[in-house]
mmCIF file of C-alpha atoms and ligand atoms in Angstrom:
data_model
loop_
_atom_site.group_PDB
_atom_site.id
_atom_site.type_symbol
_atom_site.label_atom_id
_atom_site.label_comp_id
_atom_site.label_asym_id
_atom_site.label_seq_id
_atom_site.Cartn_x
_atom_site.Cartn_y
_atom_site.Cartn_z
ATOM 1 C CA MET P 1 -0.011 0.019 -0.003
ATOM 2 C CA THR P 2 1.492 3.365 -1.005
ATOM 3 C CA THR P 3 1.080 6.606 0.831
ATOM 4 C CA SER P 4 -0.135 9.739 -0.838
ATOM 5 C CA SER P 5 1.513 13.033 -0.028
ATOM 6 C CA LEU P 6 -1.928 14.579 -0.316
ATOM 7 C CA MET P 7 -3.247 12.713 2.705
ATOM 8 C CA PRO P 8 -4.020 14.721 5.893
ATOM 9 C CA ALA P 9 -1.141 14.779 8.350
ATOM 10 C CA TRP P 10 -2.920 12.318 10.676
ATOM 11 C CA GLY P 11 -6.398 11.789 9.292
ATOM 12 C CA VAL P 12 -6.324 8.366 7.684
ATOM 13 C CA ASP P 13 -4.210 6.933 10.454
ATOM 14 C CA HIS P 14 -6.259 8.128 13.359
ATOM 15 C CA LEU P 15 -9.819 8.766 12.228
ATOM 16 C CA PRO P 16 -10.551 4.981 12.346
ATOM 17 C CA THR P 17 -9.959 5.016 16.166
ATOM 18 C CA LEU P 18 -11.239 8.549 16.947
ATOM 19 C CA LEU P 19 -14.098 7.408 19.219
ATOM 20 C CA ALA P 20 -14.822 4.737 21.668
ATOM 21 C CA HIS P 21 -18.085 2.786 21.279
ATOM 22 C CA CYS P 22 -19.544 0.942 24.211
ATOM 23 C CA ARG P 23 -20.507 -2.709 23.663
ATOM 24 C CA GLN P 24 -22.930 -2.545 26.612
ATOM 25 C CA CYS P 25 -25.144 0.480 25.798
ATOM 26 C CA GLY P 26 -23.968 1.762 22.475
ATOM 27 C CA THR P 27 -22.895 5.166 23.598
ATOM 28 C CA TYR P 28 -19.982 6.927 21.942
ATOM 29 C CA THR P 29 -17.206 8.443 24.015
ATOM 30 C CA PHE P 30 -14.445 10.849 22.991
ATOM 31 C CA PRO P 31 -11.520 10.489 22.963
ATOM 32 C CA SER P 32 -11.120 6.878 22.268
ATOM 33 C CA ASN P 33 -8.545 6.340 24.936
ATOM 34 C CA ALA P 34 -11.143 7.053 27.576
ATOM 35 C CA TRP P 35 -11.046 4.612 30.602
ATOM 36 C CA SER P 36 -14.757 3.774 30.476
ATOM 37 C CA CYS P 37 -18.061 4.572 28.828
ATOM 38 C CA ARG P 38 -19.334 7.994 29.770
ATOM 39 C CA ALA P 39 -22.930 6.734 30.011
ATOM 40 C CA CYS P 40 -22.824 3.405 31.839
ATOM 41 C CA GLY P 41 -19.236 3.126 33.037
ATOM 42 C CA ALA P 42 -18.505 -0.154 31.265
ATOM 43 C CA ASP P 43 -14.916 -0.659 30.118
ATOM 44 C CA THR P 44 -15.833 -2.775 27.082
ATOM 45 C CA LEU P 45 -15.029 -0.080 24.559
ATOM 46 C CA ASP P 46 -14.106 -0.505 20.942
ATOM 47 C CA LYS P 47 -12.188 2.147 19.050
ATOM 48 C CA VAL P 48 -14.241 3.194 16.051
ATOM 49 C CA PRO P 49 -14.378 5.972 13.422
ATOM 50 C CA MET P 50 -16.938 8.705 13.298
ATOM 51 C CA PRO P 51 -20.350 7.148 12.744
ATOM 52 C CA GLN P 52 -21.754 10.155 10.983
ATOM 53 C CA THR P 53 -20.837 13.216 8.963
ATOM 54 C CA PRO P 54 -19.666 15.860 11.491
ATOM 55 C CA VAL P 55 -22.157 18.683 11.983
ATOM 56 C CA LEU P 56 -21.365 22.210 12.969
ATOM 57 C CA ARG P 57 -23.566 23.006 16.020
ATOM 58 C CA ASN P 58 -22.126 26.365 17.012
ATOM 59 C CA PHE P 59 -19.161 28.676 16.169
ATOM 60 C CA ILE P 60 -17.412 31.779 17.324
ATOM 61 C CA THR P 61 -14.567 33.898 16.042
ATOM 62 C CA LEU P 62 -11.803 34.562 18.618
ATOM 63 C CA HIS P 63 -9.989 37.844 18.039
ATOM 64 C CA GLY P 64 -7.682 37.790 21.007
ATOM 65 C CA ASP P 65 -4.382 35.980 21.101
ATOM 66 C CA VAL P 66 -5.795 32.976 22.979
ATOM 67 C CA VAL P 67 -4.682 29.977 21.071
ATOM 68 C CA PRO P 68 -0.872 29.322 21.197
ATOM 69 C CA GLY P 69 0.701 29.087 17.839
ATOM 70 C CA LEU P 70 -2.302 30.482 15.951
ATOM 71 C CA THR P 71 -2.722 34.008 14.572
ATOM 72 C CA PRO P 72 -6.046 35.589 15.429
ATOM 73 C CA PRO P 73 -8.731 35.759 14.298
ATOM 74 C CA VAL P 74 -9.371 32.113 14.828
ATOM 75 C CA VAL P 75 -12.714 30.359 14.243
ATOM 76 C CA VAL P 76 -13.687 27.811 16.914
ATOM 77 C CA GLY P 77 -16.669 25.674 16.547
ATOM 78 C CA GLU P 78 -18.640 23.000 18.474
ATOM 79 C CA VAL P 79 -18.914 19.949 16.111
ATOM 80 C CA GLU P 80 -21.034 16.888 16.681
ATOM 81 C CA ILE P 81 -18.852 13.928 15.745
ATOM 82 C CA ALA P 82 -21.208 11.176 16.996
ATOM 83 C CA PRO P 83 -24.656 11.091 18.532
ATOM 84 C CA GLY P 84 -24.425 13.108 21.704
ATOM 85 C CA VAL P 85 -20.712 13.820 21.272
ATOM 86 C CA VAL P 86 -19.964 17.480 20.608
ATOM 87 C CA GLU P 87 -16.417 18.555 20.684
ATOM 88 C CA GLU P 88 -14.865 22.076 20.486
ATOM 89 C CA ALA P 89 -12.394 22.240 17.551
ATOM 90 C CA LEU P 90 -10.671 24.722 15.286
ATOM 91 C CA ILE P 91 -12.567 25.399 12.046
ATOM 92 C CA ALA P 92 -10.275 25.949 9.093
ATOM 93 C CA VAL P 93 -11.811 28.932 7.435
ATOM 94 C CA ASP P 94 -10.556 32.500 6.892
ATOM 95 C CA ASP P 95 -13.757 33.946 8.417
ATOM 96 C CA GLU P 96 -16.989 32.757 9.787
ATOM 97 C CA SER P 97 -19.099 34.183 6.956
ATOM 98 C CA ARG P 98 -18.800 30.799 5.119
ATOM 99 C CA LEU P 99 -20.371 28.961 8.037
ATOM 100 C CA THR P 100 -23.964 28.246 8.894
ATOM 101 C CA LEU P 101 -25.401 26.304 11.841
ATOM 102 C CA ASP P 102 -25.934 22.513 11.273
ATOM 103 C CA MET P 103 -23.806 22.506 8.132
ATOM 104 C CA PRO P 104 -21.940 19.297 7.387
ATOM 105 C CA MET P 105 -18.267 19.347 8.001
ATOM 106 C CA GLU P 106 -15.223 17.123 7.319
ATOM 107 C CA ALA P 107 -12.201 16.387 9.487
ATOM 108 C CA ILE P 108 -8.883 17.465 8.082
ATOM 109 C CA GLY P 109 -5.209 17.104 8.959
ATOM 110 C CA ALA P 110 -3.825 18.684 12.060
ATOM 111 C CA ASP P 111 -0.880 18.551 14.263
ATOM 112 C CA PRO P 112 0.486 14.949 14.005
ATOM 113 C CA ALA P 113 1.837 15.182 17.519
ATOM 114 C CA ASP P 114 -1.500 15.876 19.043
ATOM 115 C CA THR P 115 -3.997 13.487 17.321
ATOM 116 C CA GLN P 116 -6.920 13.859 19.744
ATOM 117 C CA ARG P 117 -6.912 17.479 20.544
ATOM 118 C CA GLY P 118 -5.543 18.495 17.195
ATOM 119 C CA LEU P 119 -8.838 17.771 15.435
ATOM 120 C CA ARG P 120 -9.843 20.409 12.879
ATOM 121 C CA PHE P 121 -12.775 20.715 10.612
ATOM 122 C CA ARG P 122 -13.758 22.562 7.428
ATOM 123 C CA PRO P 123 -17.111 22.788 5.581
ATOM 124 C CA LEU P 124 -17.860 19.710 3.609
ATOM 125 C CA GLU P 125 -17.759 21.004 0.054
ATOM 126 C CA ALA P 126 -19.894 19.473 -2.668
ATOM 127 C CA GLN P 127 -17.821 17.019 -4.548
ATOM 128 C CA GLY P 128 -17.396 17.526 -8.203
HETATM 129 ZN ZN1 ZN S 201 -21.999 2.187 28.005
#
């Protein structure tokens, strides 16, 4: 299997194990290295990819110098990555005028040294 230089920095390697899925109750937990299910406490967790297209639930533009290593303004969103799992993440757009609530998103490459917290999203563009 060959590796394409166009692949996200971490995406194809880590997206398959992004979340933990509980065998007991079916609840998704993030990140996937959680000790136990956030709903029932069982430790029978399987690492799984996102079960749905990520959805943008909220967003805000930060103008202060609040995120180390990033030049403001920075757009931060709350993205639903599984039923009941909403994570705060960087949104890779120049400004929030491109964004609307509940729009579909896609995960893209991020810092390969921080695979869980380095999650970033951008609007899911129509293909073709
Ligand atoms: Zn559970």
